[in-house]
Short mmCIF file of C-alpha atoms and ligand atoms in Angstrom, two decimals:
data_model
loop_
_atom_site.label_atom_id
_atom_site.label_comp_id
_atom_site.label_asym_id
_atom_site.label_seq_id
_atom_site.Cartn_x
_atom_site.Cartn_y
_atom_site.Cartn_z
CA UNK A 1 24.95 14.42 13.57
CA UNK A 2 22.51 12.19 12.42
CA UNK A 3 19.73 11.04 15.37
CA UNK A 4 17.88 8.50 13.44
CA UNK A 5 19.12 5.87 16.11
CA UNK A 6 17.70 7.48 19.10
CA UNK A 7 14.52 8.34 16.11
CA UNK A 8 14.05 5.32 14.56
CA UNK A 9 10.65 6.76 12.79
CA UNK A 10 12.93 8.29 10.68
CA UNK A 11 15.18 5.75 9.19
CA UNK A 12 15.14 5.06 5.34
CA UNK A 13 16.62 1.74 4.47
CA UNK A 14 17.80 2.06 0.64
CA UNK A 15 17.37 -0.54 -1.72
CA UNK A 16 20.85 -1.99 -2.56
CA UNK A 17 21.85 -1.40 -6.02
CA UNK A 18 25.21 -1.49 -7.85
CA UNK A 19 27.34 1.59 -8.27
CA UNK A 20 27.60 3.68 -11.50
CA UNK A 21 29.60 6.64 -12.18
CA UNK A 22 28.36 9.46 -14.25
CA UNK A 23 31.50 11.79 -15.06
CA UNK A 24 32.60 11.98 -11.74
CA UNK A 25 29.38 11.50 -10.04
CA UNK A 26 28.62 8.11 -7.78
CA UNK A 27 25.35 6.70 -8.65
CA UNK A 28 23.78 3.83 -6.53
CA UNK A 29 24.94 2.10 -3.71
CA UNK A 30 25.52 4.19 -0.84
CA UNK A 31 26.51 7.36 -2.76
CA UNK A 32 24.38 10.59 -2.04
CA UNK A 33 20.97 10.73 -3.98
CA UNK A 34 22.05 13.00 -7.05
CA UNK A 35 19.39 15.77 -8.31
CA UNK A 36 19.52 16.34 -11.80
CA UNK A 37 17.40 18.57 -14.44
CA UNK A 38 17.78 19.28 -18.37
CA UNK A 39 18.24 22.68 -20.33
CA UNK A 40 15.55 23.66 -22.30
CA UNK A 41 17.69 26.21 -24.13
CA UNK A 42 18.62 25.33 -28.23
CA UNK A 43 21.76 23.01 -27.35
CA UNK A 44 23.25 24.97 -30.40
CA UNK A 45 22.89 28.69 -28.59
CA UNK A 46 25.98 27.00 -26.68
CA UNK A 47 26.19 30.36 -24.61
CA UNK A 48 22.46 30.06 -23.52
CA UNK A 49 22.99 26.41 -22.88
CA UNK A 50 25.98 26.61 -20.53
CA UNK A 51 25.13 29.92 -18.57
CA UNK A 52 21.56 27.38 -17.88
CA UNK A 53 23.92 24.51 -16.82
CA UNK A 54 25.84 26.93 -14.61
CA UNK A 55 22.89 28.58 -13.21
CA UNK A 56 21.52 25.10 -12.58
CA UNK A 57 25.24 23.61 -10.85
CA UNK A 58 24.97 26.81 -8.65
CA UNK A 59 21.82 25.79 -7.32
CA UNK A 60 22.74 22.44 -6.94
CA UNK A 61 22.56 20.21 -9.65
CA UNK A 62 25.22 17.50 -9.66
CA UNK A 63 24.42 16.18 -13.80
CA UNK A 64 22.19 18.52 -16.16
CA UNK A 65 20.64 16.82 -19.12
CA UNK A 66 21.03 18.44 -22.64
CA UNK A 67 18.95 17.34 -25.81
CA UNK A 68 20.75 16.12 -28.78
CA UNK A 69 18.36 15.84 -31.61
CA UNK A 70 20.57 16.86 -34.73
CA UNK A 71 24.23 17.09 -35.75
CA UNK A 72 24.96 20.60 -35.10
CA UNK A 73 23.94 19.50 -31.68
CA UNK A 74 25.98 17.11 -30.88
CA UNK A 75 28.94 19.48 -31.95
CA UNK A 76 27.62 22.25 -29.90
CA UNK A 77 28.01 19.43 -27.31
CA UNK A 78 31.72 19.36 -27.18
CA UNK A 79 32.20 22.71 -26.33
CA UNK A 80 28.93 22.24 -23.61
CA UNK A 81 30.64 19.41 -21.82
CA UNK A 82 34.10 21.64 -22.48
CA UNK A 83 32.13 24.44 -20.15
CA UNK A 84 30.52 22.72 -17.76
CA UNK A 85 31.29 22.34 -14.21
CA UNK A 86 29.22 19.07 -13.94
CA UNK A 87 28.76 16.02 -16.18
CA UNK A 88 26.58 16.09 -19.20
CA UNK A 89 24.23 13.55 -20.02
CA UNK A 90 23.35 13.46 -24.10
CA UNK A 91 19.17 13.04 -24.34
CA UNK A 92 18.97 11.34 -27.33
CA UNK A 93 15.92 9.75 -29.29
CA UNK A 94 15.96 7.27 -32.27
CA UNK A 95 19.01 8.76 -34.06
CA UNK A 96 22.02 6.08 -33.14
CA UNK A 97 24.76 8.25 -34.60
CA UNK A 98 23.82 11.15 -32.39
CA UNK A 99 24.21 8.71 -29.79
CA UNK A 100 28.15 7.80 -31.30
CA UNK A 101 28.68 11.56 -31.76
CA UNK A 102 27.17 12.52 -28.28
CA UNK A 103 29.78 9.95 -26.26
CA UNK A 104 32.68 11.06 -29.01
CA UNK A 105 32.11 14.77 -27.63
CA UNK A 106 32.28 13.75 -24.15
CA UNK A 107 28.69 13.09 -22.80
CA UNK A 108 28.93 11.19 -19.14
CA UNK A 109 25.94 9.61 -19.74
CA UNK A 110 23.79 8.80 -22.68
CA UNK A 111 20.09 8.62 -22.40
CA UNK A 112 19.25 6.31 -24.85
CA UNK A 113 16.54 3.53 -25.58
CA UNK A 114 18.53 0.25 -27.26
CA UNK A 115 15.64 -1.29 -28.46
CA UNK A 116 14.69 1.99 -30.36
CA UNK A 117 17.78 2.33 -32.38
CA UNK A 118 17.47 0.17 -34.97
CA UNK A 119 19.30 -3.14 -35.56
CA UNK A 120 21.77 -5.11 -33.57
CA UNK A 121 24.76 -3.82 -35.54
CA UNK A 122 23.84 0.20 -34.66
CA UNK A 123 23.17 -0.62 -30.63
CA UNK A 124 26.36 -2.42 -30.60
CA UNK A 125 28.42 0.83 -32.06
CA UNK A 126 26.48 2.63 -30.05
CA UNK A 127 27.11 0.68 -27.14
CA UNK A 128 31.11 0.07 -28.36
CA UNK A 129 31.41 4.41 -28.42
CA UNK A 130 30.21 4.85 -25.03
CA UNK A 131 32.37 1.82 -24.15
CA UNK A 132 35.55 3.63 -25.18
CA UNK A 133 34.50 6.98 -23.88
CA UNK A 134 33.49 5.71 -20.53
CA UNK A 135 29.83 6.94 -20.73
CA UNK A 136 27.29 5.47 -18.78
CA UNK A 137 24.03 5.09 -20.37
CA UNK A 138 20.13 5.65 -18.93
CA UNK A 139 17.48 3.54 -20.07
CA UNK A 140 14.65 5.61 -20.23
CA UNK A 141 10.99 3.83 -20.45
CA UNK A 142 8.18 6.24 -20.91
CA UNK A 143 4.61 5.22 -20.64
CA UNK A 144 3.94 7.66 -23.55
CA UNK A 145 6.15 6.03 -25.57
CA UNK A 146 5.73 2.06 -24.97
CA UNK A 147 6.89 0.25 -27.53
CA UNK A 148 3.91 -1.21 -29.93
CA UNK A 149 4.35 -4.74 -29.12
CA UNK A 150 3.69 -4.22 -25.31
CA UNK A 151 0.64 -1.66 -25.81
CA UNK A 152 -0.81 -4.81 -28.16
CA UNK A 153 0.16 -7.48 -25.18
CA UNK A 154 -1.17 -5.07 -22.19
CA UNK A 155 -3.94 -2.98 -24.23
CA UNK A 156 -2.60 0.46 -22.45
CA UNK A 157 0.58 1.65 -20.42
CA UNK A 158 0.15 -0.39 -17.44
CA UNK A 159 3.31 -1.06 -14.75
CA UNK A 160 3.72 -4.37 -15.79
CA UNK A 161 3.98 -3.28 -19.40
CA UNK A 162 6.69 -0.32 -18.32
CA UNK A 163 8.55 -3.28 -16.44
CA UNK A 164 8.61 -5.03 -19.10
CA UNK A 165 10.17 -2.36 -21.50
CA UNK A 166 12.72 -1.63 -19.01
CA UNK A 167 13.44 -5.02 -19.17
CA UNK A 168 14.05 -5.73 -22.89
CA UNK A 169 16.47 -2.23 -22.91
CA UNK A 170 18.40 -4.03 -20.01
CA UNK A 171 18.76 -7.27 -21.72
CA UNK A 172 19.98 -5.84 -25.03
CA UNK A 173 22.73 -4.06 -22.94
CA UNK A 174 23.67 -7.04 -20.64
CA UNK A 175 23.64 -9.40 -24.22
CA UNK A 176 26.51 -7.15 -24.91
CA UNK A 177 28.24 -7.30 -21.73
CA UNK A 178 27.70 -3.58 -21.10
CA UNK A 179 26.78 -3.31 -17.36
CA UNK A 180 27.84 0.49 -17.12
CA UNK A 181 23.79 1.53 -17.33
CA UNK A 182 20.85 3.10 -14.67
CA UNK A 183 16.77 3.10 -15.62
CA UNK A 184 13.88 4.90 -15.32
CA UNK A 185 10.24 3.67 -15.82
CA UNK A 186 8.80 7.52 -16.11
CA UNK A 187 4.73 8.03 -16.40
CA UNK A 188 3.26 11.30 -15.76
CA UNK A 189 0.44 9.58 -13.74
CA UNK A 190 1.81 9.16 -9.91
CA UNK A 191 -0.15 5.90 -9.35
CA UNK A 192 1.32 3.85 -12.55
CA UNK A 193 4.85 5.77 -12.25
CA UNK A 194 5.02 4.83 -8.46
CA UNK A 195 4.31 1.18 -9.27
CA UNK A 196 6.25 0.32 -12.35
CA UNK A 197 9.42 1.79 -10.33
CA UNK A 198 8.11 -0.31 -7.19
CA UNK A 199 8.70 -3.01 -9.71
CA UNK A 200 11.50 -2.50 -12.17
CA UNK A 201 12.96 -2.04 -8.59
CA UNK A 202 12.30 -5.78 -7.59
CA UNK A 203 13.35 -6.92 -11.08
CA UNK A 204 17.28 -5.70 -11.33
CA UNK A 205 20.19 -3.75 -9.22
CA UNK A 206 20.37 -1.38 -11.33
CA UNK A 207 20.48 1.98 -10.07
CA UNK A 208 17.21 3.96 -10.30
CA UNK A 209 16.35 7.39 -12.09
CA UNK A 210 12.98 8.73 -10.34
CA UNK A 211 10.76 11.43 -11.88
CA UNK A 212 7.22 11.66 -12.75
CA UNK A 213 7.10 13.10 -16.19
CA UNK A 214 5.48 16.32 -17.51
CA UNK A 215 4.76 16.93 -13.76
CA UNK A 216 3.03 20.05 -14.96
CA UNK A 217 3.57 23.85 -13.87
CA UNK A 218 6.09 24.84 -10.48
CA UNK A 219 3.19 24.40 -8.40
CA UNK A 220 1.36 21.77 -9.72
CA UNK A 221 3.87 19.48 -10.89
CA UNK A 222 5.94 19.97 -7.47
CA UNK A 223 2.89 18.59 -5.62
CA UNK A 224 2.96 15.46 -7.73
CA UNK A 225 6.45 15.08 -7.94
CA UNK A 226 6.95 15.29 -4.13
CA UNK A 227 4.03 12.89 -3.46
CA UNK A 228 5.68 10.55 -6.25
CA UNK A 229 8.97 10.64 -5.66
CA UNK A 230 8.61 11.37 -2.22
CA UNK A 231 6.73 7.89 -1.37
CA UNK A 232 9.21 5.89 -3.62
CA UNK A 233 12.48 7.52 -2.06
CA UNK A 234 10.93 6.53 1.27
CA UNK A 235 10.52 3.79 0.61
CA UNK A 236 14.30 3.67 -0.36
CA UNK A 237 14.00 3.57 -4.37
CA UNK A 238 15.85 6.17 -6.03
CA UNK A 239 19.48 6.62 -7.20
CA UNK A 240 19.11 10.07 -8.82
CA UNK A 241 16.02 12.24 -9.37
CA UNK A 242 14.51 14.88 -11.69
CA UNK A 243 11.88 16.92 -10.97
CA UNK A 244 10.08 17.64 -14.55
CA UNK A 245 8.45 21.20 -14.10
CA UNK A 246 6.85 23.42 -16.95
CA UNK A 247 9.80 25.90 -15.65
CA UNK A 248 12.97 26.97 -14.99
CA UNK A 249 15.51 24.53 -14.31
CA UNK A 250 17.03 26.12 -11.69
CA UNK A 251 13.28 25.54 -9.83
CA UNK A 252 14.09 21.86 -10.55
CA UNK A 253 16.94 21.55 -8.75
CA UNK A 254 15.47 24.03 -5.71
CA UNK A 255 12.29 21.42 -5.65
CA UNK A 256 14.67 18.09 -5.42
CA UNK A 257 16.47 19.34 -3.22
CA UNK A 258 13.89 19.90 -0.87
CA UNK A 259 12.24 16.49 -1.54
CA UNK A 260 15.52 15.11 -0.56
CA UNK A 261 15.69 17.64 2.16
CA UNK A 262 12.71 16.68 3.66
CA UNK A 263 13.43 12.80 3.58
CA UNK A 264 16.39 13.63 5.92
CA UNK A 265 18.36 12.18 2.58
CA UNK A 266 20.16 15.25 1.51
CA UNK A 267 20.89 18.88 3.19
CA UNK A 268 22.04 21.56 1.57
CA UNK A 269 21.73 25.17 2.12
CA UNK A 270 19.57 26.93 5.01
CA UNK A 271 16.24 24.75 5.90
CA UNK A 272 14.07 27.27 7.30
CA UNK A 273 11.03 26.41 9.65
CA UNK A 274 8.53 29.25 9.41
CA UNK A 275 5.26 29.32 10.63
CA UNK A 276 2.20 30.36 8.44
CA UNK A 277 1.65 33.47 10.42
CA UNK A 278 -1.56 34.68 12.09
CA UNK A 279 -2.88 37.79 14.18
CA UNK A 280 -0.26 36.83 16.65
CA UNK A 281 2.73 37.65 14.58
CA UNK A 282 4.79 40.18 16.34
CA UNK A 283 6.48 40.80 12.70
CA UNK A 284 5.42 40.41 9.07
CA UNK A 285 6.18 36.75 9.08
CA UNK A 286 5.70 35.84 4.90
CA UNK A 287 7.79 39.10 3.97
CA UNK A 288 10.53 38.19 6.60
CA UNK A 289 10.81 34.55 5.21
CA UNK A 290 10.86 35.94 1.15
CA UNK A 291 13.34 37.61 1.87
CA UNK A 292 15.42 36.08 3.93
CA UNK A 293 15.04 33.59 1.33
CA UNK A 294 16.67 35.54 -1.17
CA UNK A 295 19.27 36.87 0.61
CA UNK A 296 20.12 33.47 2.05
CA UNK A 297 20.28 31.51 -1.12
CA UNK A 298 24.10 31.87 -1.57
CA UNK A 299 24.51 29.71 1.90
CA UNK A 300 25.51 25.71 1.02
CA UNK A 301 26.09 25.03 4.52
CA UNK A 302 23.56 22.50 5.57
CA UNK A 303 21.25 24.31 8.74
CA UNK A 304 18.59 25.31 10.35
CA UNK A 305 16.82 28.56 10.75
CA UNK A 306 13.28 28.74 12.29
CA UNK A 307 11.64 32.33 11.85
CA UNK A 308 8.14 32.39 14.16
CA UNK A 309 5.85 34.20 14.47
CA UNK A 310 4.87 34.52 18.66
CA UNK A 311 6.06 33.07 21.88
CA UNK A 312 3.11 29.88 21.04
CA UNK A 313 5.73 28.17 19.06
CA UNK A 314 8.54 29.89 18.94
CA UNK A 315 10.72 29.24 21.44
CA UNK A 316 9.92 25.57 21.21
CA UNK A 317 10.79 25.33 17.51
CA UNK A 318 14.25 27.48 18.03
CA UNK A 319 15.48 24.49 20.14
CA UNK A 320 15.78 22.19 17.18
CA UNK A 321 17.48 25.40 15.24
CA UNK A 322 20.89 26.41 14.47
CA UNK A 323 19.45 30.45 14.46
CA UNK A 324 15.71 31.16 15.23
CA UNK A 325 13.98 34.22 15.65
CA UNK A 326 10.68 34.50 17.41
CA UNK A 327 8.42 37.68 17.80
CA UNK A 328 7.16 39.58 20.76
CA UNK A 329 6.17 42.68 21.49
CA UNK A 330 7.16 46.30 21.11
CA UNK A 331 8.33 45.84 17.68
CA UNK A 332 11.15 43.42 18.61
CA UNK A 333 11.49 40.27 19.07
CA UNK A 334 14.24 37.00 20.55
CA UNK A 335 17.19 35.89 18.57
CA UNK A 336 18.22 31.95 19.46
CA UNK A 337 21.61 30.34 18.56
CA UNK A 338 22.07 26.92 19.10
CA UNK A 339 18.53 26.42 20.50
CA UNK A 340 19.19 28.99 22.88
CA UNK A 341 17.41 32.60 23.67
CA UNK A 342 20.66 34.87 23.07
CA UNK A 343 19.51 38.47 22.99
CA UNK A 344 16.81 40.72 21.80
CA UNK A 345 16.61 42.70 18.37
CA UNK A 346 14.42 45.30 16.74
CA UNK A 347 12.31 43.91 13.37
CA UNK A 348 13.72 46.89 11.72
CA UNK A 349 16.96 45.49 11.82
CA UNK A 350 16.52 41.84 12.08
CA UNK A 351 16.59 40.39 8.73
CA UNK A 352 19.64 41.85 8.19
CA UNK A 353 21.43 40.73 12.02
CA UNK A 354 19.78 37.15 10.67
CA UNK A 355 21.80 37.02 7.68
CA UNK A 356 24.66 38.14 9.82
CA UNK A 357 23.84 35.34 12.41
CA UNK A 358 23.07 32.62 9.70
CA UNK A 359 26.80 33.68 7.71
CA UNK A 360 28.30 33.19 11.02
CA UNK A 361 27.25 30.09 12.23
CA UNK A 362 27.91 28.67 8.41
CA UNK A 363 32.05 29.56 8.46
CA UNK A 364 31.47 28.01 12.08
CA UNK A 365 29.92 24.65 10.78
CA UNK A 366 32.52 24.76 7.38
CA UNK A 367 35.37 25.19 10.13
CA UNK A 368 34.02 22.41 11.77
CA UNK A 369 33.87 20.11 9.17
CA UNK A 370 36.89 20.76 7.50
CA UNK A 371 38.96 20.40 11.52
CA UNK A 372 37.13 16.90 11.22
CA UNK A 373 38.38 15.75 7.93
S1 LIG B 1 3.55 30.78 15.81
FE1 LIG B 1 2.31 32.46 16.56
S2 LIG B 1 2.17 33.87 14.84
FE2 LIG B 1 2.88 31.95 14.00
S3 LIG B 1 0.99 30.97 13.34
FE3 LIG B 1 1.43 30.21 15.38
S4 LIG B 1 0.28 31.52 16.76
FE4 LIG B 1 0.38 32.57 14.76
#
């Protein structure tokens, strides 16, 4: 149950935007944030692409991106969407007819720039095809690739010239009545990317697709995408997210996730509260948590677990925690359920009586839940 009255430092009051569907996926309003990412297998290896997708949907992902740049692509598509078990959205650049071909093979969602298609007649059968195959569309402004005219007017990629961009794309869709649409004003620099979203925000209802592009490495680029996205989904902008890393998608999804996770915006899977571990540890803290890790991954139950170290903060930090674990001395240590000290247990065997503990308390919360529905 959420606390946030009784903890009103934690509210997050979401901008108000109108509702999209993508496949089968809410976007906007008051639906759940959605975390997406995007193969970076050859979309014609159709086997490599959908066993990525799957991977990716197992870890979370409610939409996964696929480039379209060529014709074999776009057929490859087909059987994509065909194997998926969430919706597809078609990345396309430039090419208008991949765009046609790309909502003919079942894309959800085309990501598509109108004003960089060519002339009125090719956005509006572009626009017509994912009309009549009830595909959404995502403007997608990138500071790297501002259109000419606005790099002239603002002399560099500034927020004001991203806004702008984001602006004309809209208007070409809304000229032809086609409302079915989200945006994204992406910059791989957190400063301008926070800001033109902080405006294209202000400037229309339509829902919001936050990243910060080429974040970088799974390190690096998590840092900036947590401290981008992270301030702007506080500050309740943000529809859907993707977290661009230099790795595997499936790290994506795990980092969103946890962005969302720690915003109080989303929970999924076992949130564990470890400490950093120090001279007091009455157990190899950092091994315990890697592998619980592991073996906890297949857990979609949203809960707690806090694994510390000594008695300093344990016990105090197993309160707020569905299972806890906190070491003492003798080579054993306390087990807690439901904030509780329950009984003792040997390191040898804990990780494994954790995983035991944490599977239990899961089918407890999933009976739960389902009793309430
Ligand atoms: S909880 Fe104990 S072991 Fe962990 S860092 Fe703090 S003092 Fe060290």
């Amino acid at each position: 149950m959420s606390l946030n009255h009784v903890r009103p430092w934690r509210n997050i009051y979401r901008r108000k935007s109108r509702q999209i569907m993508v496949g089968d996926v809410a976007i906007g309003g008051d639906a759940p944030i959605a975390v997406q990412t995007m193969t970076n297998t050859l979309t014609t290896d159709v086997a490599a692409t959908v066993a990525q997708v799957q991977a990716a949907a197992e870890a979370g992902a409610d939409i996964v991106r696929v480039s379209v740049p060529d014709e074999a692509s776009s057929k490859a598509l087909k059987e994509i969407v065909r194997e998926s078990p969430v919706p597809i959205v078609a990345d396309i650049h430039f090419h208008y007819k991949r765009g046609i071909e790309a909502a003919e093979a079942g894309a959800a969602c085309l990501r598509i720039n109108p004003g960089n298609i060519g002339d009125e007649k090719r956005v509006q059968e572009v626009i017509k095809a994912a009309r009549d195959h009830n595909c959404s569309i995502r403007i997608g402004v990138n500071a790297g690739s501002l259109e000419k005219h606005l790099l002239e007017k603002y002399g560099e990629p500034c927020p004001k010239a991203m806004v702008e961009s984001g602006l004309e794309h809209i208007r070409i869709l809304e000229d032809n009545d086609f409302h079915n649409f989200k945006i994204s004003v992406k910059a791989s620099d957190v400063f301008l990317s926070a800001a033109a979203y902080q405006g294209i925000a202000e400037a229309t209802d339509a829902p919001i697709h936050l990243g910060i592009t080429e974040a970088g490495g799974l390190v690096s680029g998590t840092i900036k995408s947590a401290i981008g996205l992270g301030n702007l989904l506080w500050m309740g902008i943000g529809d859907t997210i993707r977290v661009s890393l230099s790795a595997d998608p499936v790290e994506e999804v795990k980092v969103g996730y946890e962005i969302l996770k720690s915003l109080g915006l989303r929970h999924r899977g076992v949130n564990i509260i470890s400490c950093p571990s120090c001279a007091r540890q009455g157990f190899d803290v950092i091994k315990t948590v890697e592998a619980l890790e592991q073996r906890l991954e297949h857990i979609k139950t949203p809960m707690s677990l806090s694994i510390i170290g000594c008695v300093v903060n344990g016990p105090g930090e197993a309160l707020m925690t569905d299972v806890g674990f906190t070491g003492g001395g003798a080579g054993s240590g306390m087990v807690y359920l439901a904030g509780k000290a329950s009984h003792k247990m040997s390191n040898d065997q804990m990780i494994d009586h954790i995983v035991e503990q944490v599977e239990k308390k899961a089918a407890e919360l999933d009976a739960a839940a389902e009793a309430a529905e």
